[in-house]
Amino acid sequence: QKEVEQNSGPLSVPEGAIASLNCTYSDRVSQSFFWYRQYSGKSPELIMSIYSNGDKEDGRFTAQLNKASQYVSLLIRDSQPSDSATYLCAVNVSTGNQFYFGTGTSLTVIP
Amino acid sequence: DTAVSQTPKYLVTQMGNDKSIKCEQNLGHDTMYWYKQDSKKFLKIMFSYNNKELIINETVPNRFSPKSPDKAHLNLHINSLELGDSAVYFCASSQGAGNQPQHFGDGTRLSIL
């Protein structure tokens, strides 16, 4: 089983809609969770970090964490064409002090 | 001001050659990483150094050798390059290992002919 799993997509949503991206992880004691956005040909850039159960909002982005169910999600409200990118979920693993990245979900926002 | 900078940005070379990629960060972080991103976009950690000490050494061929002269620099040397080494290599840094977000360089696109 992979440490971090994401639906690879592609996910297509119309402009203005809510895009929902999901991620599950296998290490029950993981403590830190991150969402990165990667445009084609560019490096990953951090969008959100979340450390405790519940929702965390930052502008149009909301991260949701449920440690009991071992999933973390990212909601993008009022999706824009500029949000079209691959979104990577990253989870820290309790042993080895390292991150595992999911394979990413490709999002396309259709004008 | 570039936070994490890698050189070169592109590297095209022939099989069997030896090459190096350099990385420097000016964020004051104490932990640095090398990742490999293959054609399927999977981002896989290779090495991590914390205050110049190797803390993560994933299953990577020993043709790959990292070196950290100080906590602001982490270089990657690759011997006897093979076709399968073609990928984008990202350097990243963070403050502390594991529970802090990582900041990535722009990547080095390595192509083996």
PDB file of C-alpha atoms in Angstrom:
ATOM      1  CA  GLN A   1       0.000   0.000   0.000  1.00  0.00           C
ATOM      2  CA  LYS A   2       1.284   3.425  -0.899  1.00  0.00           C
ATOM      3  CA  GLU A   3       1.815   5.815   1.953  1.00  0.00           C
ATOM      4  CA  VAL A   4      -0.165   8.586   0.270  1.00  0.00           C
ATOM      5  CA  GLU A   5      -2.839   8.037  -2.365  1.00  0.00           C
ATOM      6  CA  GLN A   6      -4.604  10.506  -4.589  1.00  0.00           C
ATOM      7  CA  ASN A   7      -6.979  10.122  -7.489  1.00  0.00           C
ATOM      8  CA  SER A   8      -4.796  11.017 -10.464  1.00  0.00           C
ATOM      9  CA  GLY A   9      -7.721  12.505 -12.345  1.00  0.00           C
ATOM     10  CA  PRO A  10      -7.928  14.365 -14.579  1.00  0.00           C
ATOM     11  CA  LEU A  11     -10.550  16.366 -12.758  1.00  0.00           C
ATOM     12  CA  SER A  12     -12.419  18.959 -14.786  1.00  0.00           C
ATOM     13  CA  VAL A  13     -14.651  21.621 -13.307  1.00  0.00           C
ATOM     14  CA  PRO A  14     -16.291  24.675 -14.879  1.00  0.00           C
ATOM     15  CA  GLU A  15     -15.072  28.127 -13.945  1.00  0.00           C
ATOM     16  CA  GLY A  16     -16.695  29.332 -10.746  1.00  0.00           C
ATOM     17  CA  ALA A  17     -17.411  25.839  -9.415  1.00  0.00           C
ATOM     18  CA  ILE A  18     -15.914  24.158  -6.358  1.00  0.00           C
ATOM     19  CA  ALA A  19     -13.068  21.737  -7.029  1.00  0.00           C
ATOM     20  CA  SER A  20     -12.642  18.973  -4.470  1.00  0.00           C
ATOM     21  CA  LEU A  21      -9.348  17.100  -4.222  1.00  0.00           C
ATOM     22  CA  ASN A  22      -8.884  14.136  -1.916  1.00  0.00           C
ATOM     23  CA  CYS A  23      -5.941  12.343  -0.363  1.00  0.00           C
ATOM     24  CA  THR A  24      -5.676   9.321   1.935  1.00  0.00           C
ATOM     25  CA  TYR A  25      -2.655   8.212   3.902  1.00  0.00           C
ATOM     26  CA  SER A  26      -1.602   5.017   5.619  1.00  0.00           C
ATOM     27  CA  ASP A  27       0.456   6.113   8.649  1.00  0.00           C
ATOM     28  CA  ARG A  28      -2.006   6.604  11.501  1.00  0.00           C
ATOM     29  CA  VAL A  29       0.358   8.782  13.517  1.00  0.00           C
ATOM     30  CA  SER A  30       1.173  11.281  10.769  1.00  0.00           C
ATOM     31  CA  GLN A  31       1.048  14.808  12.151  1.00  0.00           C
ATOM     32  CA  SER A  32       1.650  17.216   9.293  1.00  0.00           C
ATOM     33  CA  PHE A  33      -0.200  17.536   6.011  1.00  0.00           C
ATOM     34  CA  PHE A  34       0.450  19.781   3.046  1.00  0.00           C
ATOM     35  CA  TRP A  35      -1.030  20.650  -0.305  1.00  0.00           C
ATOM     36  CA  TYR A  36       1.228  21.767  -3.124  1.00  0.00           C
ATOM     37  CA  ARG A  37       0.312  23.097  -6.553  1.00  0.00           C
ATOM     38  CA  GLN A  38       2.538  22.308  -9.521  1.00  0.00           C
ATOM     39  CA  TYR A  39       2.078  23.984 -12.876  1.00  0.00           C
ATOM     40  CA  SER A  40       3.384  22.103 -15.889  1.00  0.00           C
ATOM     41  CA  GLY A  41       7.137  22.498 -16.142  1.00  0.00           C
ATOM     42  CA  LYS A  42       7.385  24.299 -12.801  1.00  0.00           C
ATOM     43  CA  SER A  43       8.297  23.372  -9.253  1.00  0.00           C
ATOM     44  CA  PRO A  44       5.785  22.478  -6.516  1.00  0.00           C
ATOM     45  CA  GLU A  45       4.626  25.471  -4.497  1.00  0.00           C
ATOM     46  CA  LEU A  46       3.032  25.255  -1.076  1.00  0.00           C
ATOM     47  CA  ILE A  47      -0.651  26.197  -0.886  1.00  0.00           C
ATOM     48  CA  MET A  48      -1.767  24.995   2.527  1.00  0.00           C
ATOM     49  CA  SER A  49      -0.494  23.216   5.590  1.00  0.00           C
ATOM     50  CA  ILE A  50      -2.771  21.649   8.201  1.00  0.00           C
ATOM     51  CA  TYR A  51      -1.872  19.964  11.450  1.00  0.00           C
ATOM     52  CA  SER A  52      -5.110  19.415  13.397  1.00  0.00           C
ATOM     53  CA  ASN A  53      -8.516  17.946  12.635  1.00  0.00           C
ATOM     54  CA  GLY A  54     -11.088  20.185  11.039  1.00  0.00           C
ATOM     55  CA  ASP A  55     -11.046  22.884   8.395  1.00  0.00           C
ATOM     56  CA  LYS A  56      -8.469  25.534   7.639  1.00  0.00           C
ATOM     57  CA  GLU A  57      -9.353  28.307   5.243  1.00  0.00           C
ATOM     58  CA  ASP A  58      -7.060  30.591   3.270  1.00  0.00           C
ATOM     59  CA  GLY A  59      -8.775  32.712   0.660  1.00  0.00           C
ATOM     60  CA  ARG A  60     -10.476  30.457  -1.866  1.00  0.00           C
ATOM     61  CA  PHE A  61      -8.716  27.365  -0.475  1.00  0.00           C
ATOM     62  CA  THR A  62      -9.946  25.191   2.379  1.00  0.00           C
ATOM     63  CA  ALA A  63      -8.020  22.213   3.685  1.00  0.00           C
ATOM     64  CA  GLN A  64      -9.923  19.579   5.631  1.00  0.00           C
ATOM     65  CA  LEU A  65      -8.273  16.982   7.844  1.00  0.00           C
ATOM     66  CA  ASN A  66      -9.844  13.896   9.391  1.00  0.00           C
ATOM     67  CA  LYS A  67      -7.187  11.868  11.215  1.00  0.00           C
ATOM     68  CA  ALA A  68      -9.631   9.151  12.326  1.00  0.00           C
ATOM     69  CA  SER A  69     -10.452   8.403   8.690  1.00  0.00           C
ATOM     70  CA  GLN A  70      -6.924   9.206   7.521  1.00  0.00           C
ATOM     71  CA  TYR A  71      -7.855  11.618   4.796  1.00  0.00           C
ATOM     72  CA  VAL A  72      -7.087  15.183   3.933  1.00  0.00           C
ATOM     73  CA  SER A  73      -8.858  17.172   1.249  1.00  0.00           C
ATOM     74  CA  LEU A  74      -8.525  20.489  -0.516  1.00  0.00           C
ATOM     75  CA  LEU A  75     -11.483  22.536  -1.677  1.00  0.00           C
ATOM     76  CA  ILE A  76     -11.024  25.334  -4.170  1.00  0.00           C
ATOM     77  CA  ARG A  77     -13.966  27.704  -4.286  1.00  0.00           C
ATOM     78  CA  ASP A  78     -14.794  29.878  -7.296  1.00  0.00           C
ATOM     79  CA  SER A  79     -12.336  27.906  -9.417  1.00  0.00           C
ATOM     80  CA  GLN A  80     -10.409  29.927 -11.992  1.00  0.00           C
ATOM     81  CA  PRO A  81      -8.638  28.774 -15.166  1.00  0.00           C
ATOM     82  CA  SER A  82      -5.393  29.789 -13.436  1.00  0.00           C
ATOM     83  CA  ASP A  83      -6.064  27.037 -10.872  1.00  0.00           C
ATOM     84  CA  SER A  84      -5.469  24.436 -13.614  1.00  0.00           C
ATOM     85  CA  ALA A  85      -2.456  22.486 -12.371  1.00  0.00           C
ATOM     86  CA  THR A  86      -1.471  19.270 -10.637  1.00  0.00           C
ATOM     87  CA  TYR A  87      -2.152  19.254  -6.907  1.00  0.00           C
ATOM     88  CA  LEU A  88       0.155  17.196  -4.717  1.00  0.00           C
ATOM     89  CA  CYS A  89      -0.710  15.977  -1.249  1.00  0.00           C
ATOM     90  CA  ALA A  90       2.225  15.492   1.134  1.00  0.00           C
ATOM     91  CA  VAL A  91       2.170  13.788   4.516  1.00  0.00           C
ATOM     92  CA  ASN A  92       4.930  13.538   7.064  1.00  0.00           C
ATOM     93  CA  VAL A  93       5.698  10.040   8.253  1.00  0.00           C
ATOM     94  CA  SER A  94       6.332   9.487  11.939  1.00  0.00           C
ATOM     95  CA  THR A  95       9.504   7.514  11.345  1.00  0.00           C
ATOM     96  CA  GLY A  96      12.411   8.864   9.365  1.00  0.00           C
ATOM     97  CA  ASN A  97      11.396  12.505   9.447  1.00  0.00           C
ATOM     98  CA  GLN A  98      10.347  12.543   5.858  1.00  0.00           C
ATOM     99  CA  PHE A  99       7.485  13.435   3.612  1.00  0.00           C
ATOM    100  CA  TYR A 100       5.698  11.200   1.229  1.00  0.00           C
ATOM    101  CA  PHE A 101       4.032  12.793  -1.732  1.00  0.00           C
ATOM    102  CA  GLY A 102       0.986  11.471  -3.504  1.00  0.00           C
ATOM    103  CA  THR A 103       1.079  11.056  -7.263  1.00  0.00           C
ATOM    104  CA  GLY A 104      -0.946  14.229  -7.716  1.00  0.00           C
ATOM    105  CA  THR A 105      -4.375  15.097  -9.113  1.00  0.00           C
ATOM    106  CA  SER A 106      -4.533  16.961 -12.393  1.00  0.00           C
ATOM    107  CA  LEU A 107      -7.159  19.717 -12.293  1.00  0.00           C
ATOM    108  CA  THR A 108      -8.499  21.552 -15.323  1.00  0.00           C
ATOM    109  CA  VAL A 109     -10.820  24.530 -14.856  1.00  0.00           C
ATOM    110  CA  ILE A 110     -12.848  25.095 -17.996  1.00  0.00           C
ATOM    111  CA  PRO A 111     -13.658  28.742 -18.844  1.00  0.00           C
TER     112      PRO A 111
ATOM    113  CA  ASP B   1      15.702  37.001  -4.307  1.00  0.00           C
ATOM    114  CA  THR B   2      15.678  33.332  -5.146  1.00  0.00           C
ATOM    115  CA  ALA B   3      15.030  31.254  -2.028  1.00  0.00           C
ATOM    116  CA  VAL B   4      16.190  27.846  -3.300  1.00  0.00           C
ATOM    117  CA  SER B   5      18.339  27.947  -6.394  1.00  0.00           C
ATOM    118  CA  GLN B   6      19.599  25.041  -8.455  1.00  0.00           C
ATOM    119  CA  THR B   7      22.132  24.955 -11.242  1.00  0.00           C
ATOM    120  CA  PRO B   8      22.070  24.051 -13.995  1.00  0.00           C
ATOM    121  CA  LYS B   9      18.437  24.342 -15.065  1.00  0.00           C
ATOM    122  CA  TYR B  10      18.954  21.958 -17.955  1.00  0.00           C
ATOM    123  CA  LEU B  11      21.523  19.203 -18.326  1.00  0.00           C
ATOM    124  CA  VAL B  12      21.859  17.189 -21.520  1.00  0.00           C
ATOM    125  CA  THR B  13      24.592  14.596 -21.559  1.00  0.00           C
ATOM    126  CA  GLN B  14      25.522  11.169 -22.808  1.00  0.00           C
ATOM    127  CA  MET B  15      25.200   7.826 -21.075  1.00  0.00           C
ATOM    128  CA  GLY B  16      28.218   6.967 -18.979  1.00  0.00           C
ATOM    129  CA  ASN B  17      29.168  10.546 -18.146  1.00  0.00           C
ATOM    130  CA  ASP B  18      29.463  11.998 -14.636  1.00  0.00           C
ATOM    131  CA  LYS B  19      27.583  15.190 -13.751  1.00  0.00           C
ATOM    132  CA  SER B  20      26.795  17.362 -10.735  1.00  0.00           C
ATOM    133  CA  ILE B  21      23.836  19.513  -9.752  1.00  0.00           C
ATOM    134  CA  LYS B  22      24.242  22.281  -7.205  1.00  0.00           C
ATOM    135  CA  CYS B  23      21.676  23.659  -4.776  1.00  0.00           C
ATOM    136  CA  GLU B  24      21.778  26.625  -2.439  1.00  0.00           C
ATOM    137  CA  GLN B  25      19.125  28.072  -0.149  1.00  0.00           C
ATOM    138  CA  ASN B  26      19.092  31.503   1.490  1.00  0.00           C
ATOM    139  CA  LEU B  27      16.106  30.859   3.772  1.00  0.00           C
ATOM    140  CA  GLY B  28      18.208  29.977   6.805  1.00  0.00           C
ATOM    141  CA  HIS B  29      16.752  26.456   6.836  1.00  0.00           C
ATOM    142  CA  ASP B  30      18.641  23.604   8.412  1.00  0.00           C
ATOM    143  CA  THR B  31      17.296  20.722   6.311  1.00  0.00           C
ATOM    144  CA  MET B  32      17.706  20.135   2.591  1.00  0.00           C
ATOM    145  CA  TYR B  33      16.404  17.456   0.248  1.00  0.00           C
ATOM    146  CA  TRP B  34      16.827  15.980  -3.201  1.00  0.00           C
ATOM    147  CA  TYR B  35      13.789  14.648  -5.042  1.00  0.00           C
ATOM    148  CA  LYS B  36      13.441  12.920  -8.395  1.00  0.00           C
ATOM    149  CA  GLN B  37      10.320  13.502 -10.479  1.00  0.00           C
ATOM    150  CA  ASP B  38       9.886  11.046 -13.302  1.00  0.00           C
ATOM    151  CA  SER B  39       7.860  11.310 -16.490  1.00  0.00           C
ATOM    152  CA  LYS B  40       4.721  10.233 -14.616  1.00  0.00           C
ATOM    153  CA  LYS B  41       5.190  13.222 -12.310  1.00  0.00           C
ATOM    154  CA  PHE B  42       5.748  11.102  -9.211  1.00  0.00           C
ATOM    155  CA  LEU B  43       7.902  13.016  -6.738  1.00  0.00           C
ATOM    156  CA  LYS B  44      10.193  10.659  -4.856  1.00  0.00           C
ATOM    157  CA  ILE B  45      12.617  11.626  -2.111  1.00  0.00           C
ATOM    158  CA  MET B  46      16.218  10.562  -2.581  1.00  0.00           C
ATOM    159  CA  PHE B  47      18.227  12.171   0.214  1.00  0.00           C
ATOM    160  CA  SER B  48      17.861  14.575   3.088  1.00  0.00           C
ATOM    161  CA  TYR B  49      20.455  16.402   5.167  1.00  0.00           C
ATOM    162  CA  ASN B  50      19.895  18.112   8.489  1.00  0.00           C
ATOM    163  CA  ASN B  51      22.716  20.453   9.545  1.00  0.00           C
ATOM    164  CA  LYS B  52      25.066  18.735   7.109  1.00  0.00           C
ATOM    165  CA  GLU B  53      24.188  15.254   8.418  1.00  0.00           C
ATOM    166  CA  LEU B  54      22.555  12.661   6.195  1.00  0.00           C
ATOM    167  CA  ILE B  55      19.186  11.725   7.707  1.00  0.00           C
ATOM    168  CA  ILE B  56      17.341  10.169   4.786  1.00  0.00           C
ATOM    169  CA  ASN B  57      18.962   7.879   2.274  1.00  0.00           C
ATOM    170  CA  GLU B  58      16.292   6.148   0.225  1.00  0.00           C
ATOM    171  CA  THR B  59      16.947   3.197  -2.012  1.00  0.00           C
ATOM    172  CA  VAL B  60      18.977   5.018  -4.614  1.00  0.00           C
ATOM    173  CA  PRO B  61      21.811   3.558  -6.724  1.00  0.00           C
ATOM    174  CA  ASN B  62      25.174   4.348  -5.184  1.00  0.00           C
ATOM    175  CA  ARG B  63      26.037   6.166  -8.406  1.00  0.00           C
ATOM    176  CA  PHE B  64      24.204   9.056  -6.743  1.00  0.00           C
ATOM    177  CA  SER B  65      26.230  10.780  -4.054  1.00  0.00           C
ATOM    178  CA  PRO B  66      25.019  13.845  -2.176  1.00  0.00           C
ATOM    179  CA  LYS B  67      27.339  16.259  -0.449  1.00  0.00           C
ATOM    180  CA  SER B  68      26.497  19.043   1.977  1.00  0.00           C
ATOM    181  CA  PRO B  69      29.450  21.375   2.627  1.00  0.00           C
ATOM    182  CA  ASP B  70      27.265  23.520   4.908  1.00  0.00           C
ATOM    183  CA  LYS B  71      23.610  23.709   5.801  1.00  0.00           C
ATOM    184  CA  ALA B  72      22.870  26.165   2.997  1.00  0.00           C
ATOM    185  CA  HIS B  73      24.207  23.908   0.243  1.00  0.00           C
ATOM    186  CA  LEU B  74      23.384  20.421  -0.940  1.00  0.00           C
ATOM    187  CA  ASN B  75      24.942  19.119  -4.128  1.00  0.00           C
ATOM    188  CA  LEU B  76      24.218  15.931  -6.041  1.00  0.00           C
ATOM    189  CA  HIS B  77      26.844  14.080  -8.023  1.00  0.00           C
ATOM    190  CA  ILE B  78      25.860  11.314 -10.403  1.00  0.00           C
ATOM    191  CA  ASN B  79      28.367   8.842 -11.813  1.00  0.00           C
ATOM    192  CA  SER B  80      28.011   6.705 -14.927  1.00  0.00           C
ATOM    193  CA  LEU B  81      24.719   8.206 -16.021  1.00  0.00           C
ATOM    194  CA  GLU B  82      22.093   5.819 -17.384  1.00  0.00           C
ATOM    195  CA  LEU B  83      19.041   6.371 -19.578  1.00  0.00           C
ATOM    196  CA  GLY B  84      16.754   5.791 -16.588  1.00  0.00           C
ATOM    197  CA  ASP B  85      18.288   8.752 -14.795  1.00  0.00           C
ATOM    198  CA  SER B  86      16.451  11.106 -17.140  1.00  0.00           C
ATOM    199  CA  ALA B  87      14.067  13.082 -14.928  1.00  0.00           C
ATOM    200  CA  VAL B  88      13.620  16.409 -13.233  1.00  0.00           C
ATOM    201  CA  TYR B  89      15.600  16.692  -9.997  1.00  0.00           C
ATOM    202  CA  PHE B  90      14.285  19.078  -7.368  1.00  0.00           C
ATOM    203  CA  CYS B  91      16.143  20.458  -4.407  1.00  0.00           C
ATOM    204  CA  ALA B  92      14.082  21.583  -1.413  1.00  0.00           C
ATOM    205  CA  SER B  93      14.654  22.963   2.052  1.00  0.00           C
ATOM    206  CA  SER B  94      12.735  23.250   5.311  1.00  0.00           C
ATOM    207  CA  GLN B  95      13.278  24.382   8.860  1.00  0.00           C
ATOM    208  CA  GLY B  96      13.506  21.162  10.803  1.00  0.00           C
ATOM    209  CA  ALA B  97      12.823  17.773   9.336  1.00  0.00           C
ATOM    210  CA  GLY B  98       9.410  16.277   8.810  1.00  0.00           C
ATOM    211  CA  ASN B  99       6.730  18.599  10.107  1.00  0.00           C
ATOM    212  CA  GLN B 100       7.516  21.859   8.367  1.00  0.00           C
ATOM    213  CA  PRO B 101       6.667  22.695   4.748  1.00  0.00           C
ATOM    214  CA  GLN B 102       9.369  22.353   2.156  1.00  0.00           C
ATOM    215  CA  HIS B 103      10.323  25.027  -0.328  1.00  0.00           C
ATOM    216  CA  PHE B 104      11.411  23.825  -3.741  1.00  0.00           C
ATOM    217  CA  GLY B 105      13.948  25.008  -6.249  1.00  0.00           C
ATOM    218  CA  ASP B 106      13.020  25.353  -9.923  1.00  0.00           C
ATOM    219  CA  GLY B 107      14.348  21.914 -10.787  1.00  0.00           C
ATOM    220  CA  THR B 108      17.069  20.555 -13.034  1.00  0.00           C
ATOM    221  CA  ARG B 109      15.875  18.734 -16.128  1.00  0.00           C
ATOM    222  CA  LEU B 110      18.361  15.958 -16.845  1.00  0.00           C
ATOM    223  CA  SER B 111      18.242  14.298 -20.260  1.00  0.00           C
ATOM    224  CA  ILE B 112      20.453  11.357 -21.087  1.00  0.00           C
ATOM    225  CA  LEU B 113      21.173  10.736 -24.755  1.00  0.00           C
TER     226      LEU B 113
END
